[in-house]
Short mmCIF file of C-alpha atoms in Angstrom, two decimals:
data_model
loop_
_atom_site.label_atom_id
_atom_site.label_comp_id
_atom_site.label_asym_id
_atom_site.label_seq_id
_atom_site.Cartn_x
_atom_site.Cartn_y
_atom_site.Cartn_z
CA MET A 205 4.62 -60.42 150.12
CA ARG A 206 4.21 -59.27 146.54
CA SER A 207 4.05 -62.08 144.00
CA LEU A 208 7.31 -61.22 142.20
CA GLU A 209 9.46 -60.25 145.18
CA GLY A 210 12.87 -61.87 144.81
CA ILE A 211 12.68 -61.85 141.00
CA LYS A 212 15.56 -59.91 139.39
CA VAL A 213 14.96 -58.38 135.98
CA ILE A 214 17.58 -56.77 133.74
CA ALA A 215 16.05 -54.37 131.22
CA LEU A 216 17.89 -53.36 128.05
CA GLU A 217 15.04 -51.13 127.05
CA HIS A 218 13.95 -47.86 125.54
CA ALA A 219 10.79 -46.13 124.32
CA ILE A 220 7.53 -47.82 125.40
CA ALA A 221 6.95 -51.53 124.72
CA ALA A 222 9.69 -53.04 126.92
CA PRO A 223 9.51 -50.36 129.65
CA PHE A 224 5.74 -50.86 129.88
CA CYS A 225 6.29 -54.61 130.30
CA THR A 226 8.96 -54.25 132.98
CA ARG A 227 6.94 -51.65 134.89
CA GLN A 228 4.22 -54.28 135.30
CA LEU A 229 6.86 -56.65 136.71
CA ALA A 230 8.09 -53.92 139.07
CA ASP A 231 4.51 -53.21 140.20
CA GLN A 232 4.32 -56.80 141.46
CA GLY A 233 7.57 -56.53 143.40
CA ALA A 234 10.26 -57.58 140.92
CA ARG A 235 13.59 -55.77 141.11
CA VAL A 236 14.01 -54.14 137.70
CA ILE A 237 17.45 -52.77 136.83
CA LYS A 238 17.14 -50.49 133.81
CA ILE A 239 20.31 -50.13 131.74
CA GLU A 240 20.69 -46.64 130.23
CA ARG A 241 23.33 -44.81 128.22
CA PRO A 242 25.55 -42.49 130.27
CA GLY A 243 24.62 -38.84 129.78
CA THR A 244 21.51 -39.41 127.67
CA GLY A 245 19.65 -42.46 128.94
CA ASP A 246 16.46 -43.84 127.44
CA PHE A 247 15.56 -41.45 124.63
CA ALA A 248 11.95 -41.46 125.87
CA ARG A 249 13.22 -39.28 128.75
CA ARG A 250 13.29 -36.41 126.24
CA TYR A 251 9.98 -36.84 124.42
CA ASP A 252 8.53 -33.81 126.27
CA GLU A 253 8.78 -31.94 129.59
CA ARG A 254 5.12 -32.02 130.70
CA VAL A 255 5.53 -33.72 134.11
CA HIS A 256 7.55 -31.32 136.29
CA GLY A 257 10.15 -31.19 133.53
CA LEU A 258 10.03 -34.93 132.82
CA ALA A 259 8.59 -36.73 129.80
CA SER A 260 5.02 -38.00 130.12
CA HIS A 261 5.82 -41.32 128.42
CA PHE A 262 8.81 -41.90 130.68
CA VAL A 263 7.14 -41.31 134.05
CA TRP A 264 4.24 -43.54 132.97
CA THR A 265 6.41 -46.56 132.13
CA ASN A 266 9.40 -46.38 134.48
CA ARG A 267 8.41 -46.05 138.12
CA SER A 268 9.78 -48.49 140.71
CA LYS A 269 12.93 -49.22 138.67
CA GLU A 270 16.64 -48.74 139.33
CA SER A 271 18.63 -46.81 136.72
CA LEU A 272 22.16 -48.01 135.98
CA THR A 273 24.19 -46.20 133.31
CA LEU A 274 26.52 -48.34 131.17
CA ASP A 275 28.26 -47.63 127.88
CA LEU A 276 27.82 -51.08 126.41
CA LYS A 277 30.37 -50.38 123.69
CA GLN A 278 33.07 -50.58 126.37
CA PRO A 279 34.35 -53.98 127.56
CA GLN A 280 34.28 -52.92 131.22
CA ALA A 281 30.58 -52.05 130.96
CA GLN A 282 29.86 -55.34 129.18
CA ARG A 283 31.54 -57.24 132.02
CA ILE A 284 29.32 -55.45 134.53
CA LEU A 285 26.23 -56.35 132.52
CA HIS A 286 27.24 -60.01 132.27
CA THR A 287 27.82 -60.10 136.02
CA LEU A 288 24.33 -58.74 136.62
CA VAL A 289 22.75 -61.25 134.25
CA ALA A 290 24.60 -64.20 135.79
CA ASP A 291 22.06 -64.51 138.62
CA ALA A 292 19.10 -62.71 137.03
CA ASP A 293 15.73 -64.34 136.52
CA VAL A 294 14.62 -62.35 133.48
CA LEU A 295 16.26 -60.29 130.75
CA VAL A 296 13.94 -58.05 128.70
CA GLN A 297 15.28 -56.23 125.65
CA ASN A 298 13.93 -54.23 122.75
CA LEU A 299 17.18 -53.09 121.19
CA ALA A 300 17.58 -52.94 117.43
CA PRO A 301 17.43 -56.38 115.74
CA GLY A 302 20.68 -58.26 116.31
CA ALA A 303 22.08 -55.76 118.83
CA ALA A 304 21.63 -58.04 121.85
CA ASP A 305 23.47 -60.88 120.09
CA ARG A 306 26.35 -58.55 119.21
CA LEU A 307 26.66 -57.67 122.91
CA GLY A 308 26.71 -61.35 123.87
CA MET A 309 23.22 -60.92 125.31
CA GLY A 310 21.43 -63.39 123.06
CA TYR A 311 19.52 -66.29 124.53
CA THR A 312 21.96 -69.05 123.51
CA ALA A 313 25.01 -67.32 124.96
CA LEU A 314 23.30 -66.31 128.20
CA THR A 315 21.59 -69.58 129.02
CA ALA A 316 24.83 -71.50 128.63
CA ARG A 317 25.84 -69.74 131.86
CA ASN A 318 22.41 -69.28 133.46
CA PRO A 319 19.99 -72.00 132.33
CA ARG A 320 17.22 -70.62 134.57
CA LEU A 321 17.24 -67.28 132.73
CA ILE A 322 14.12 -66.17 130.88
CA VAL A 323 14.99 -63.94 127.92
CA CYS A 324 12.19 -61.84 126.42
CA ASP A 325 12.94 -60.18 123.08
CA ILE A 326 10.47 -57.50 121.98
CA SER A 327 10.69 -56.26 118.40
CA GLY A 328 8.57 -54.78 115.67
CA TYR A 329 8.26 -57.82 113.46
CA GLY A 330 9.85 -60.78 115.25
CA ALA A 331 13.21 -62.53 115.30
CA ASP A 332 13.09 -63.79 111.71
CA GLY A 333 11.25 -63.35 108.44
CA PRO A 334 11.69 -60.75 105.68
CA TYR A 335 10.60 -57.83 107.90
CA ARG A 336 12.96 -58.66 110.78
CA ASP A 337 15.28 -55.68 110.29
CA ARG A 338 12.67 -53.04 109.49
CA LYS A 339 12.29 -50.13 111.88
CA ALA A 340 9.03 -50.34 113.76
CA TYR A 341 7.37 -47.41 115.49
CA ASP A 342 3.90 -47.53 117.00
CA LEU A 343 2.22 -45.67 114.13
CA LEU A 344 3.93 -47.88 111.54
CA ILE A 345 2.66 -51.04 113.25
CA GLN A 346 -0.85 -49.58 113.52
CA SER A 347 -0.63 -49.20 109.76
CA GLU A 348 0.92 -52.60 108.93
CA SER A 349 -1.57 -54.46 111.16
CA GLY A 350 -4.59 -53.04 109.32
CA PHE A 351 -5.69 -50.97 112.32
CA LEU A 352 -5.61 -47.70 110.37
CA SER A 353 -7.77 -49.21 107.64
CA VAL A 354 -10.72 -49.53 110.03
CA THR A 355 -10.10 -46.50 112.27
CA GLY A 356 -10.98 -42.90 111.48
CA SER A 357 -13.61 -41.24 109.35
CA PRO A 358 -14.84 -42.43 105.95
CA ASP A 359 -12.61 -39.78 104.37
CA GLU A 360 -9.44 -40.22 106.39
CA PRO A 361 -7.77 -42.87 108.58
CA ALA A 362 -6.77 -41.96 112.13
CA LYS A 363 -4.21 -43.44 114.49
CA ALA A 364 -5.12 -44.30 118.05
CA GLY A 365 -4.42 -41.46 120.46
CA CYS A 366 -2.07 -43.56 122.60
CA SER A 367 0.65 -46.10 121.79
CA ILE A 368 -1.55 -49.16 121.43
CA ALA A 369 0.94 -51.27 119.45
CA ASP A 370 3.59 -50.72 122.12
CA ILE A 371 1.06 -51.38 124.88
CA ALA A 372 -0.14 -54.59 123.21
CA ALA A 373 3.41 -55.92 122.80
CA GLY A 374 4.33 -54.88 126.35
CA MET A 375 1.36 -56.68 127.87
CA TYR A 376 1.92 -59.87 125.83
CA ALA A 377 5.56 -59.77 126.96
CA TYR A 378 4.46 -59.34 130.58
CA THR A 379 1.97 -62.22 130.52
CA SER A 380 4.44 -64.43 128.64
CA ILE A 381 7.07 -63.79 131.31
CA LEU A 382 4.61 -64.68 134.05
CA ASN A 383 3.80 -67.90 132.19
CA ALA A 384 7.52 -68.65 131.78
CA LEU A 385 8.12 -68.14 135.51
CA LEU A 386 5.35 -70.64 136.30
CA THR A 387 6.81 -73.13 133.84
CA ARG A 388 10.32 -72.67 135.28
CA ALA A 389 8.99 -73.46 138.74
CA ARG A 390 8.10 -76.92 137.39
CA THR A 391 11.02 -77.57 135.03
CA GLY A 392 13.87 -75.54 136.54
CA ARG A 393 14.73 -74.10 133.13
CA GLY A 394 14.24 -70.73 131.55
CA CYS A 395 13.22 -70.06 127.97
CA ARG A 396 13.26 -67.51 125.17
CA ILE A 397 10.18 -65.40 124.48
CA ASP A 398 9.80 -63.70 121.10
CA VAL A 399 7.14 -60.94 121.11
CA SER A 400 6.46 -58.86 118.02
CA MET A 401 4.45 -55.66 117.91
CA LEU A 402 2.91 -56.72 114.59
CA GLU A 403 1.62 -60.04 115.90
CA SER A 404 0.34 -58.39 119.08
CA MET A 405 -1.70 -55.89 117.07
CA VAL A 406 -2.94 -58.46 114.55
CA GLU A 407 -4.28 -60.49 117.49
CA TRP A 408 -6.22 -57.40 118.57
CA MET A 409 -7.56 -57.09 115.04
CA GLY A 410 -9.34 -60.45 115.25
CA TYR A 411 -12.91 -59.15 114.88
CA PRO A 412 -12.37 -57.02 111.76
CA LEU A 413 -10.18 -59.72 110.20
CA TYR A 414 -12.90 -62.34 110.59
CA TYR A 415 -15.57 -59.87 109.48
CA ALA A 416 -13.63 -59.43 106.21
CA MET A 417 -12.84 -63.15 105.82
CA ASP A 418 -12.86 -64.73 102.34
CA GLY A 419 -12.67 -61.38 100.61
CA GLN A 420 -15.83 -59.91 102.12
CA PRO A 421 -15.99 -56.11 102.56
CA ALA A 422 -14.09 -54.84 105.61
CA PRO A 423 -15.82 -52.86 108.37
CA PRO A 424 -16.03 -49.25 107.16
CA ARG A 425 -14.27 -46.45 109.01
CA ALA A 426 -16.99 -44.88 111.14
CA GLY A 427 -15.28 -42.28 113.31
CA ALA A 428 -16.23 -42.78 116.96
CA ALA A 429 -19.29 -44.82 115.97
CA HIS A 430 -19.31 -48.60 115.73
CA ALA A 431 -18.65 -49.79 112.20
CA THR A 432 -21.30 -52.52 112.19
CA ILE A 433 -23.69 -51.90 115.14
CA TYR A 434 -26.12 -48.96 115.19
CA PRO A 435 -26.99 -46.79 117.02
CA TYR A 436 -23.66 -47.10 118.79
CA GLY A 437 -21.46 -44.04 119.17
CA PRO A 438 -21.52 -40.29 119.83
CA PHE A 439 -24.63 -38.11 119.52
CA PRO A 440 -24.87 -34.36 120.23
CA ALA A 441 -27.32 -33.02 122.79
CA GLY A 442 -29.01 -29.63 122.71
CA ASP A 443 -26.50 -28.07 125.14
CA GLY A 444 -23.56 -28.77 122.85
CA LYS A 445 -22.27 -31.75 124.84
CA VAL A 446 -21.86 -35.24 123.41
CA VAL A 447 -23.40 -38.44 124.75
CA MET A 448 -21.98 -41.84 123.85
CA LEU A 449 -24.51 -44.66 123.73
CA GLY A 450 -24.71 -48.22 122.54
CA LEU A 451 -27.49 -50.68 121.71
CA GLN A 452 -26.76 -54.40 121.58
CA ASN A 453 -30.02 -56.17 120.69
CA GLU A 454 -33.64 -55.84 119.60
CA ARG A 455 -34.99 -55.65 123.16
CA GLU A 456 -32.83 -52.58 123.76
CA TRP A 457 -33.90 -51.09 120.44
CA LYS A 458 -37.55 -51.21 121.51
CA LEU A 459 -36.72 -49.71 124.91
CA PHE A 460 -34.75 -46.96 123.17
CA CYS A 461 -37.68 -46.11 120.90
CA ASP A 462 -40.19 -46.14 123.77
CA GLY A 463 -38.31 -44.57 126.64
CA VAL A 464 -35.60 -42.41 125.07
CA LEU A 465 -36.84 -41.21 121.69
CA ARG A 466 -40.45 -41.56 122.88
CA GLN A 467 -41.44 -42.63 119.39
CA PRO A 468 -42.58 -46.24 119.95
CA GLN A 469 -43.69 -46.60 116.33
CA LEU A 470 -40.04 -46.56 115.20
CA ALA A 471 -39.57 -50.02 116.69
CA TYR A 472 -41.78 -51.34 113.88
CA ASP A 473 -40.30 -49.27 111.04
CA GLU A 474 -38.98 -51.71 108.42
CA ARG A 475 -35.95 -49.48 107.78
CA PHE A 476 -34.78 -50.20 111.32
CA ALA A 477 -36.08 -53.75 111.79
CA SER A 478 -32.68 -55.32 112.64
CA ASN A 479 -29.19 -54.25 113.49
CA SER A 480 -28.04 -54.83 109.92
CA ALA A 481 -30.93 -52.72 108.63
CA ARG A 482 -30.24 -49.93 111.13
CA SER A 483 -26.58 -49.95 110.19
CA ARG A 484 -27.47 -49.62 106.49
CA ALA A 485 -29.93 -46.82 107.26
CA ARG A 486 -27.74 -45.08 109.84
CA ASP A 487 -27.93 -41.66 108.16
CA ALA A 488 -31.74 -41.60 108.35
CA LEU A 489 -31.77 -42.95 111.90
CA ARG A 490 -29.14 -40.48 113.02
CA GLU A 491 -31.34 -37.61 111.84
CA VAL A 492 -34.18 -38.91 114.01
CA ILE A 493 -31.95 -39.30 117.09
CA VAL A 494 -30.22 -35.91 116.70
CA ALA A 495 -33.58 -34.17 116.23
CA CYS A 496 -34.87 -35.74 119.46
CA PHE A 497 -31.73 -34.95 121.46
CA ALA A 498 -31.67 -31.34 120.22
CA GLY A 499 -34.38 -30.46 122.73
CA LEU A 500 -32.56 -32.07 125.66
CA THR A 501 -29.42 -31.43 127.64
CA ALA A 502 -26.79 -34.17 127.79
CA GLN A 503 -27.81 -34.88 131.39
CA GLN A 504 -31.46 -35.29 130.37
CA VAL A 505 -30.46 -37.70 127.59
CA ILE A 506 -28.40 -39.72 130.07
CA GLN A 507 -31.29 -39.78 132.53
CA ARG A 508 -33.58 -41.23 129.86
CA LEU A 509 -30.97 -43.80 128.82
CA ASP A 510 -30.33 -44.83 132.41
CA ALA A 511 -34.05 -45.12 133.11
CA VAL A 512 -34.47 -47.84 130.48
CA GLY A 513 -31.05 -49.48 130.97
CA ILE A 514 -29.32 -48.37 127.76
CA ALA A 515 -25.53 -48.25 128.07
CA ASN A 516 -24.10 -44.75 127.84
CA ALA A 517 -21.12 -42.61 128.77
CA ARG A 518 -19.99 -39.01 128.78
CA MET A 519 -17.22 -38.11 126.33
CA ASN A 520 -14.76 -36.91 128.95
CA THR A 521 -11.78 -34.69 128.40
CA LEU A 522 -8.46 -35.71 129.92
CA HIS A 523 -8.95 -33.08 132.63
CA GLU A 524 -12.29 -34.69 133.52
CA VAL A 525 -10.64 -38.13 133.72
CA TRP A 526 -8.21 -36.80 136.35
CA GLU A 527 -11.27 -35.88 138.43
CA HIS A 528 -13.44 -38.89 137.51
CA PRO A 529 -15.83 -39.59 140.41
CA GLN A 530 -15.58 -43.37 140.02
CA LEU A 531 -11.80 -43.37 140.25
CA ARG A 532 -11.98 -41.03 143.24
CA ALA A 533 -14.62 -43.13 145.01
CA ARG A 534 -12.52 -46.28 144.55
CA GLU A 535 -9.37 -44.45 145.69
CA ARG A 536 -7.44 -45.46 142.59
CA TRP A 537 -4.95 -42.57 142.63
CA ARG A 538 -1.67 -42.68 144.54
CA GLN A 539 1.36 -40.41 144.72
CA VAL A 540 4.81 -41.51 143.59
CA ASP A 541 8.05 -39.60 143.80
CA ALA A 542 9.83 -38.35 140.71
CA PRO A 543 12.94 -36.21 140.16
CA GLY A 544 10.79 -33.12 139.55
CA GLY A 545 8.49 -33.71 142.53
CA PRO A 546 5.62 -36.05 143.51
CA ILE A 547 3.13 -37.04 140.79
CA ALA A 548 -0.23 -38.81 140.76
CA ALA A 549 -0.25 -42.39 139.47
CA LEU A 550 -3.11 -44.81 138.89
CA LEU A 551 -3.13 -48.05 140.82
CA PRO A 552 -2.61 -50.91 138.34
CA PRO A 553 -5.86 -52.61 137.31
CA GLY A 554 -6.50 -55.97 138.94
CA THR A 555 -5.02 -55.29 142.36
CA THR A 556 -5.94 -57.77 145.10
CA ASP A 557 -7.34 -57.19 148.58
CA ASP A 558 -4.40 -58.63 150.50
CA THR A 559 -1.37 -57.29 148.60
CA ASP A 560 -0.32 -53.72 147.89
CA VAL A 561 1.34 -53.18 144.53
CA ARG A 562 4.71 -51.49 144.49
CA MET A 563 4.57 -47.84 143.44
CA ASP A 564 8.04 -46.46 144.06
CA ALA A 565 9.79 -43.48 142.55
CA VAL A 566 10.60 -42.75 138.91
CA PRO A 567 14.43 -42.88 138.80
CA SER A 568 16.68 -40.09 137.66
CA LEU A 569 19.29 -41.07 135.08
CA GLY A 570 21.94 -43.27 136.68
CA GLN A 571 20.51 -42.77 140.15
CA HIS A 572 21.38 -46.31 141.30
CA THR A 573 24.70 -46.78 139.46
CA GLU A 574 26.99 -46.51 142.46
CA ALA A 575 24.79 -48.65 144.72
CA ILE A 576 24.55 -51.45 142.15
CA LEU A 577 28.27 -51.39 141.43
CA ALA A 578 28.98 -51.53 145.16
CA GLU A 579 26.78 -54.65 145.37
CA LEU A 580 28.97 -56.21 142.68
CA GLY A 581 32.11 -55.54 144.73
CA TYR A 582 33.40 -52.31 143.18
CA ASP A 583 34.91 -49.90 145.70
CA ALA A 584 34.87 -46.12 145.49
CA SER A 585 38.12 -45.87 143.56
CA ALA A 586 37.04 -48.50 141.03
CA ILE A 587 33.72 -46.72 140.51
CA ALA A 588 35.55 -43.43 140.06
CA ALA A 589 37.78 -45.04 137.43
CA LEU A 590 34.74 -46.40 135.58
CA ARG A 591 33.20 -42.93 135.57
CA ALA A 592 36.44 -41.35 134.36
CA SER A 593 36.58 -43.79 131.45
CA GLY A 594 32.94 -43.15 130.53
CA ALA A 595 32.03 -46.82 131.04
CA VAL A 596 29.27 -45.83 133.49
#
């Protein structure tokens, strides 16, 4: 039995943060009913067409869910939604600020009828405060949280290559819901969870915030290198490939000088006598490292690093990640169905030995509408009337 089997989740969601949260719930066996607009659905369905005609963001965050189309501006659709929520365990929503309350889907109204309900609101800036009503996209939150100020090159900031603000908020929502379910098992009552993308990202910014505490200089933008530890980052080899390496302490620095650079005297060079000194003199030290690596292939550099126990990695392309030997050896890829045909999907991290996670199909728009309405007691003629009116 999966840990969340029997848990019913209603998702008023779009884009990434809330769908990413509810997909984690679905992975563990929860029944997730995704409410979508008739005809258009979650706008993330149309971000691109890279996955057999489907959007890459959408297939990533929406497998194992049921899609129910409802026009929530219509009273008939609102009645259907309220019926679904009446015996639900969790409602997750990331609609525009105030929209859920206008639909009668706010925590106070819902828990008056279903006191066991857990309501999770995901927003850009939180349920109150002067920024409550501001639009919040992933890039904007990366900027507001200070992430862009420490990411990129010295000359130009750079956003993360994936939606980290959405992912952070989605995962805090997921763990908060799990915590709320445990608490409800003791108290019998649900609760309201307020997750903001800004606060999720600021939590992730803990190290640079403390580093710059009391007005001290912030960590500089250092590209793919570490801002305050050196050598730690990418270095070119003689065959044009890049090796990523990282040193953590003085013992490793000596091993690096002896076994990798094969210049043991550098370990006693005052310019490089500590991490802080090496970080200040990183330009001079980089010249030494690049000159040494220029006569070696990337594989030879990695062999030297491995021989002395220095952490390293290849800088893989996305195509190389699909074929990563570690993921293959651990059998981490599965196939799931999707409207355009089967696709590969990564097993969720943290799976256990005795329970298979749920990895069901990515739903087409409105795929489960008739089945869900039939569960609620609507017959074929009533469903036809709802479709004719545009309510579903």
